[in-house]
mmCIF file of C-alpha atoms in Angstrom:
data_model
loop_
_atom_site.group_PDB
_atom_site.id
_atom_site.type_symbol
_atom_site.label_atom_id
_atom_site.label_comp_id
_atom_site.label_asym_id
_atom_site.label_seq_id
_atom_site.Cartn_x
_atom_site.Cartn_y
_atom_site.Cartn_z
ATOM 1 C CA GLU A 250 319.262 42.301 44.202
ATOM 2 C CA ALA A 251 317.501 42.428 47.537
ATOM 3 C CA GLY A 252 316.865 39.001 49.479
ATOM 4 C CA VAL A 253 314.040 37.814 51.201
ATOM 5 C CA ALA A 254 312.772 40.137 53.771
ATOM 6 C CA GLN A 255 311.265 39.129 56.975
ATOM 7 C CA SER A 256 309.656 40.844 60.065
ATOM 8 C CA PRO A 257 309.761 40.869 62.597
ATOM 9 C CA ARG A 258 312.867 39.162 63.655
ATOM 10 C CA TYR A 259 311.921 38.311 67.029
ATOM 11 C CA LYS A 260 308.734 38.002 68.775
ATOM 12 C CA ILE A 261 307.641 36.720 72.208
ATOM 13 C CA ILE A 262 303.979 36.114 73.214
ATOM 14 C CA GLU A 263 301.845 34.265 75.565
ATOM 15 C CA LYS A 264 300.261 31.085 74.855
ATOM 16 C CA ARG A 265 296.688 31.748 73.428
ATOM 17 C CA GLN A 266 297.764 34.936 71.671
ATOM 18 C CA SER A 267 297.977 35.442 67.974
ATOM 19 C CA VAL A 268 300.736 36.394 65.909
ATOM 20 C CA ALA A 269 301.491 37.501 62.464
ATOM 21 C CA PHE A 270 304.672 37.155 60.178
ATOM 22 C CA TRP A 271 305.211 38.847 57.041
ATOM 23 C CA CYS A 272 307.537 37.695 54.314
ATOM 24 C CA ASN A 273 308.591 39.572 51.048
ATOM 25 C CA PRO A 274 310.181 37.323 48.501
ATOM 26 C CA ILE A 275 312.868 38.608 45.944
ATOM 27 C CA SER A 276 311.272 40.744 43.289
ATOM 28 C CA GLY A 277 310.197 38.057 40.306
ATOM 29 C CA HIS A 278 309.903 34.956 42.165
ATOM 30 C CA ALA A 279 306.777 33.057 41.530
ATOM 31 C CA THR A 280 307.269 30.558 44.323
ATOM 32 C CA LEU A 281 306.971 31.393 48.109
ATOM 33 C CA TYR A 282 307.491 28.612 51.004
ATOM 34 C CA TRP A 283 307.372 29.299 54.922
ATOM 35 C CA TYR A 284 308.935 26.664 57.007
ATOM 36 C CA GLN A 285 308.989 25.942 60.775
ATOM 37 C CA GLN A 286 312.252 25.278 62.244
ATOM 38 C CA ILE A 287 312.302 23.683 65.877
ATOM 39 C CA LEU A 288 315.446 23.843 67.800
ATOM 40 C CA GLY A 289 317.951 21.316 66.895
ATOM 41 C CA GLN A 290 315.786 20.259 63.614
ATOM 42 C CA GLY A 291 315.906 21.042 59.999
ATOM 43 C CA PRO A 292 313.352 23.344 58.498
ATOM 44 C CA LYS A 293 309.766 21.655 57.712
ATOM 45 C CA LEU A 294 307.622 23.024 54.920
ATOM 46 C CA LEU A 295 304.451 24.364 56.117
ATOM 47 C CA ILE A 296 302.782 26.011 52.995
ATOM 48 C CA GLN A 297 304.194 26.737 49.365
ATOM 49 C CA PHE A 298 302.439 29.582 46.934
ATOM 50 C CA GLN A 299 302.929 29.475 43.426
ATOM 51 C CA ASN A 300 302.070 33.026 42.787
ATOM 52 C CA ASN A 301 299.102 33.341 44.905
ATOM 53 C CA GLY A 302 297.930 30.024 44.868
ATOM 54 C CA VAL A 303 298.709 27.263 47.343
ATOM 55 C CA VAL A 304 300.547 24.214 46.184
ATOM 56 C CA ASP A 305 300.837 22.456 48.944
ATOM 57 C CA ASP A 306 299.799 23.144 52.847
ATOM 58 C CA SER A 307 299.761 19.114 53.893
ATOM 59 C CA GLN A 308 301.974 19.924 56.873
ATOM 60 C CA LEU A 309 300.091 23.233 58.117
ATOM 61 C CA PRO A 310 298.328 22.601 61.133
ATOM 62 C CA LYS A 311 295.047 24.205 59.911
ATOM 63 C CA ASP A 312 293.056 24.643 63.070
ATOM 64 C CA ARG A 313 295.574 27.186 64.121
ATOM 65 C CA PHE A 314 297.692 28.539 61.444
ATOM 66 C CA SER A 315 296.890 30.205 58.154
ATOM 67 C CA ALA A 316 298.650 31.724 55.222
ATOM 68 C CA GLU A 317 297.869 34.197 52.247
ATOM 69 C CA ARG A 318 299.601 35.594 49.321
ATOM 70 C CA LEU A 319 296.796 38.099 47.986
ATOM 71 C CA LYS A 320 298.759 39.555 45.350
ATOM 72 C CA GLY A 321 301.315 36.857 44.824
ATOM 73 C CA VAL A 322 304.316 38.716 45.968
ATOM 74 C CA ASP A 323 304.370 39.224 49.685
ATOM 75 C CA SER A 324 302.860 36.619 52.213
ATOM 76 C CA THR A 325 301.712 36.835 56.031
ATOM 77 C CA LEU A 326 301.470 33.713 58.202
ATOM 78 C CA LYS A 327 299.252 33.699 61.240
ATOM 79 C CA ILE A 328 299.248 31.652 64.461
ATOM 80 C CA GLN A 329 295.777 31.966 66.496
ATOM 81 C CA PRO A 330 295.875 30.773 69.144
ATOM 82 C CA ALA A 331 299.431 30.105 70.126
ATOM 83 C CA LYS A 332 300.652 26.953 71.942
ATOM 84 C CA LEU A 333 304.093 26.647 73.567
ATOM 85 C CA GLU A 334 305.172 23.902 70.535
ATOM 86 C CA ASP A 335 305.136 26.523 68.148
ATOM 87 C CA SER A 336 308.032 28.228 69.972
ATOM 88 C CA ALA A 337 310.326 27.945 66.474
ATOM 89 C CA VAL A 338 312.415 29.753 63.581
ATOM 90 C CA TYR A 339 309.766 30.685 60.853
ATOM 91 C CA LEU A 340 311.483 30.885 57.672
ATOM 92 C CA CYS A 341 310.282 32.410 54.451
ATOM 93 C CA ALA A 342 311.890 31.317 51.118
ATOM 94 C CA SER A 343 311.511 32.142 47.466
ATOM 95 C CA SER A 344 312.222 30.516 44.281
ATOM 96 C CA LEU A 345 312.170 32.072 40.768
ATOM 97 C CA ARG A 346 309.759 28.970 39.501
ATOM 98 C CA LEU A 347 309.037 25.423 40.473
ATOM 99 C CA ALA A 348 311.861 23.431 38.490
ATOM 100 C CA ALA A 349 314.075 20.518 39.346
ATOM 101 C CA ASN A 350 317.008 22.426 40.700
ATOM 102 C CA ASN A 351 315.793 25.335 41.367
ATOM 103 C CA GLU A 352 317.491 27.055 44.661
ATOM 104 C CA GLN A 353 315.542 28.483 47.323
ATOM 105 C CA PHE A 354 316.503 31.550 48.818
ATOM 106 C CA PHE A 355 315.683 32.029 52.333
ATOM 107 C CA GLY A 356 315.071 35.016 54.657
ATOM 108 C CA PRO A 357 317.016 35.499 58.157
ATOM 109 C CA GLY A 358 313.521 34.078 59.887
ATOM 110 C CA THR A 359 311.479 34.953 62.837
ATOM 111 C CA ARG A 360 312.344 33.574 66.022
ATOM 112 C CA LEU A 361 308.932 33.029 68.000
ATOM 113 C CA THR A 362 308.898 32.186 71.494
ATOM 114 C CA VAL A 363 305.569 31.141 73.410
ATOM 115 C CA LEU A 364 305.457 31.891 77.195
ATOM 116 C CA ALA B 57 309.827 6.990 57.886
ATOM 117 C CA GLN B 58 312.906 9.795 57.691
ATOM 118 C CA LYS B 59 313.868 10.585 54.563
ATOM 119 C CA ILE B 60 316.946 12.390 55.042
ATOM 120 C CA THR B 61 319.479 10.898 57.431
ATOM 121 C CA GLN B 62 322.399 12.929 58.823
ATOM 122 C CA THR B 63 324.201 10.759 61.371
ATOM 123 C CA GLN B 64 326.815 13.327 62.541
ATOM 124 C CA PRO B 65 325.347 15.597 64.859
ATOM 125 C CA GLY B 66 328.671 17.423 65.280
ATOM 126 C CA MET B 67 332.013 17.150 63.550
ATOM 127 C CA PHE B 68 335.235 19.108 64.331
ATOM 128 C CA VAL B 69 338.051 19.754 61.741
ATOM 129 C CA GLN B 70 341.207 21.793 61.946
ATOM 130 C CA GLU B 71 341.455 24.703 59.598
ATOM 131 C CA LYS B 72 343.016 24.378 56.237
ATOM 132 C CA GLU B 73 342.002 20.448 56.311
ATOM 133 C CA ALA B 74 339.274 18.515 54.365
ATOM 134 C CA VAL B 75 336.030 17.474 55.908
ATOM 135 C CA THR B 76 333.119 14.963 54.914
ATOM 136 C CA LEU B 77 329.636 15.422 56.303
ATOM 137 C CA ASP B 78 327.282 12.464 55.686
ATOM 138 C CA CYS B 79 323.914 12.285 54.476
ATOM 139 C CA THR B 80 322.152 9.320 53.464
ATOM 140 C CA TYR B 81 318.514 9.461 51.726
ATOM 141 C CA ASP B 82 315.508 7.432 50.803
ATOM 142 C CA THR B 83 313.126 7.521 47.914
ATOM 143 C CA SER B 84 311.518 5.645 45.426
ATOM 144 C CA ASP B 85 311.104 8.114 42.909
ATOM 145 C CA PRO B 86 313.620 7.916 40.079
ATOM 146 C CA SER B 87 313.598 11.586 39.874
ATOM 147 C CA TYR B 88 314.816 13.923 42.562
ATOM 148 C CA GLY B 89 317.489 16.462 43.625
ATOM 149 C CA LEU B 90 319.814 16.917 46.475
ATOM 150 C CA PHE B 91 320.732 19.850 47.985
ATOM 151 C CA TRP B 92 323.109 20.961 50.973
ATOM 152 C CA TYR B 93 322.646 24.256 52.707
ATOM 153 C CA LYS B 94 324.661 25.972 55.484
ATOM 154 C CA GLN B 95 322.805 27.576 58.198
ATOM 155 C CA PRO B 96 325.434 30.198 60.529
ATOM 156 C CA SER B 97 324.609 31.334 63.742
ATOM 157 C CA SER B 98 322.673 34.313 62.356
ATOM 158 C CA GLY B 99 319.960 31.958 60.821
ATOM 159 C CA GLU B 100 319.586 32.437 57.324
ATOM 160 C CA MET B 101 320.011 29.283 55.147
ATOM 161 C CA ILE B 102 322.667 29.595 52.278
ATOM 162 C CA PHE B 103 322.341 27.043 49.249
ATOM 163 C CA LEU B 104 325.721 25.465 48.787
ATOM 164 C CA ILE B 105 325.546 22.809 46.109
ATOM 165 C CA TYR B 106 322.872 20.771 44.143
ATOM 166 C CA GLN B 107 323.027 17.207 42.568
ATOM 167 C CA GLY B 108 320.334 16.118 40.412
ATOM 168 C CA SER B 109 319.659 12.126 40.291
ATOM 169 C CA TYR B 110 320.345 11.839 36.923
ATOM 170 C CA ASP B 111 323.329 13.814 36.954
ATOM 171 C CA GLN B 112 326.361 11.715 35.327
ATOM 172 C CA GLN B 113 329.157 13.772 37.304
ATOM 173 C CA ASN B 114 329.365 14.793 41.097
ATOM 174 C CA ALA B 115 328.511 18.293 41.784
ATOM 175 C CA THR B 116 331.310 20.845 42.723
ATOM 176 C CA GLU B 117 331.077 24.393 43.590
ATOM 177 C CA GLY B 118 334.326 25.955 44.445
ATOM 178 C CA ARG B 119 335.538 24.465 47.650
ATOM 179 C CA TYR B 120 332.263 22.079 48.081
ATOM 180 C CA SER B 121 331.819 19.026 46.286
ATOM 181 C CA LEU B 122 328.945 16.456 46.788
ATOM 182 C CA ASN B 123 330.080 12.981 46.727
ATOM 183 C CA PHE B 124 327.123 11.232 45.235
ATOM 184 C CA GLN B 125 326.684 7.411 45.479
ATOM 185 C CA LYS B 126 323.408 6.778 43.673
ATOM 186 C CA ALA B 127 323.397 2.938 44.520
ATOM 187 C CA ARG B 128 324.322 3.508 48.129
ATOM 188 C CA LYS B 129 321.790 6.520 48.322
ATOM 189 C CA SER B 130 324.154 8.907 49.823
ATOM 190 C CA ALA B 131 325.012 12.521 49.133
ATOM 191 C CA ASN B 132 328.103 13.639 51.082
ATOM 192 C CA LEU B 133 329.297 16.958 51.211
ATOM 193 C CA VAL B 134 333.042 17.370 51.063
ATOM 194 C CA ILE B 135 334.427 20.617 52.018
ATOM 195 C CA SER B 136 338.139 21.149 50.998
ATOM 196 C CA ALA B 137 340.631 23.346 52.853
ATOM 197 C CA SER B 138 338.193 24.614 55.660
ATOM 198 C CA GLN B 139 338.388 27.999 56.992
ATOM 199 C CA LEU B 140 336.825 29.362 60.198
ATOM 200 C CA GLY B 141 333.984 30.818 58.657
ATOM 201 C CA ASP B 142 332.826 27.360 57.764
ATOM 202 C CA SER B 143 331.721 26.818 61.128
ATOM 203 C CA ALA B 144 327.762 26.616 61.045
ATOM 204 C CA MET B 145 324.935 24.124 60.699
ATOM 205 C CA TYR B 146 324.827 21.972 57.704
ATOM 206 C CA PHE B 147 321.897 20.858 56.203
ATOM 207 C CA CYS B 148 321.233 18.226 53.673
ATOM 208 C CA ALA B 149 317.642 18.006 51.673
ATOM 209 C CA MET B 150 315.997 16.179 49.046
ATOM 210 C CA ARG B 151 313.436 17.552 46.626
ATOM 211 C CA GLU B 152 310.387 15.492 46.516
ATOM 212 C CA GLY B 153 307.641 15.646 44.375
ATOM 213 C CA THR B 154 306.981 16.724 40.468
ATOM 214 C CA GLY B 155 304.495 18.381 38.268
ATOM 215 C CA GLY B 156 304.149 21.556 40.273
ATOM 216 C CA SER B 157 304.409 20.256 44.069
ATOM 217 C CA GLU B 158 307.989 19.948 44.718
ATOM 218 C CA LYS B 159 309.318 20.687 48.077
ATOM 219 C CA LEU B 160 312.249 19.906 50.272
ATOM 220 C CA VAL B 161 312.888 17.769 52.869
ATOM 221 C CA PHE B 162 315.383 18.314 55.200
ATOM 222 C CA GLY B 163 317.535 16.452 57.534
ATOM 223 C CA LYS B 164 318.511 17.406 61.231
ATOM 224 C CA GLY B 165 321.582 18.733 60.567
ATOM 225 C CA THR B 166 325.410 18.739 61.479
ATOM 226 C CA LYS B 167 327.258 21.043 63.720
ATOM 227 C CA LEU B 168 330.661 21.602 61.944
ATOM 228 C CA THR B 169 333.269 23.232 63.893
ATOM 229 C CA VAL B 170 336.498 24.623 62.387
ATOM 230 C CA ASN B 171 339.268 25.073 64.641
ATOM 231 C CA PRO B 172 342.308 27.463 64.338
#
C-alpha cells in the first residue's frame, strides 16, 4: 500500500512570494489533514477535510493560507504572500475515517524556507 | 493553556536498556485518546501506540508500552530494550473533539538518543 505522497520535499522562496504544496493521501482515506511544524515544536493542525468538505480550519491563517480538496482525493495548500514566520515543515496526513482511535498516516513533509 | 506537556527536551539511554518518556495532558472531556508518534531525522511521523480514555488496560505494541495513569493525567511511553534506531524525536498527542471534528494536539516532543 502506497503511503501519503507530498511534493515538493523542499522549497525556498522570498517573503511576499506565493507557494503551493501538494498532497495525495492513501487510497480510500476520507480524512485529510494539513499540519504546520515549526522547528523545535510539535505539529499544529491547520486544516482538516472529510472527503471534499472542511471539518476544521480554525487555526488556518485565512488571510494568507488557503487549501482545497476539490475531488475528495488529493489536496493543495497555498500560501500567498509568504512571511518569514511561515518557514516550517508542512505535513500532510490521512486517515481512513473520523473515529476515536483512527491512526493518522503522515507524509514525508515539505520543508519551506522563507528568506 | 498547554494541553500536552512533555517536560524532557532530551533523553539519553544506553542500547538494550529501557527508557520512559513523560507526557501529561489536560482535558475536561471524559472521552479522549492519547497517541505517541516517532519522528526520525527524515521527517515522517510514525505512529507507535494508542490509548483510549476508557481502556482498562495499558496499551502495548511490541517494545512499546504506554503507562496510563488517568487520575494523574499522564501517559508515559516506555521503550524496552532500546535500539540505535530508536534515536528520534518522540511526540505525545491527544485527540480532541467529538462528532466529526476530532483533531490531534501535539506536545513539543522529546529527543531520544540511544548510545551504543
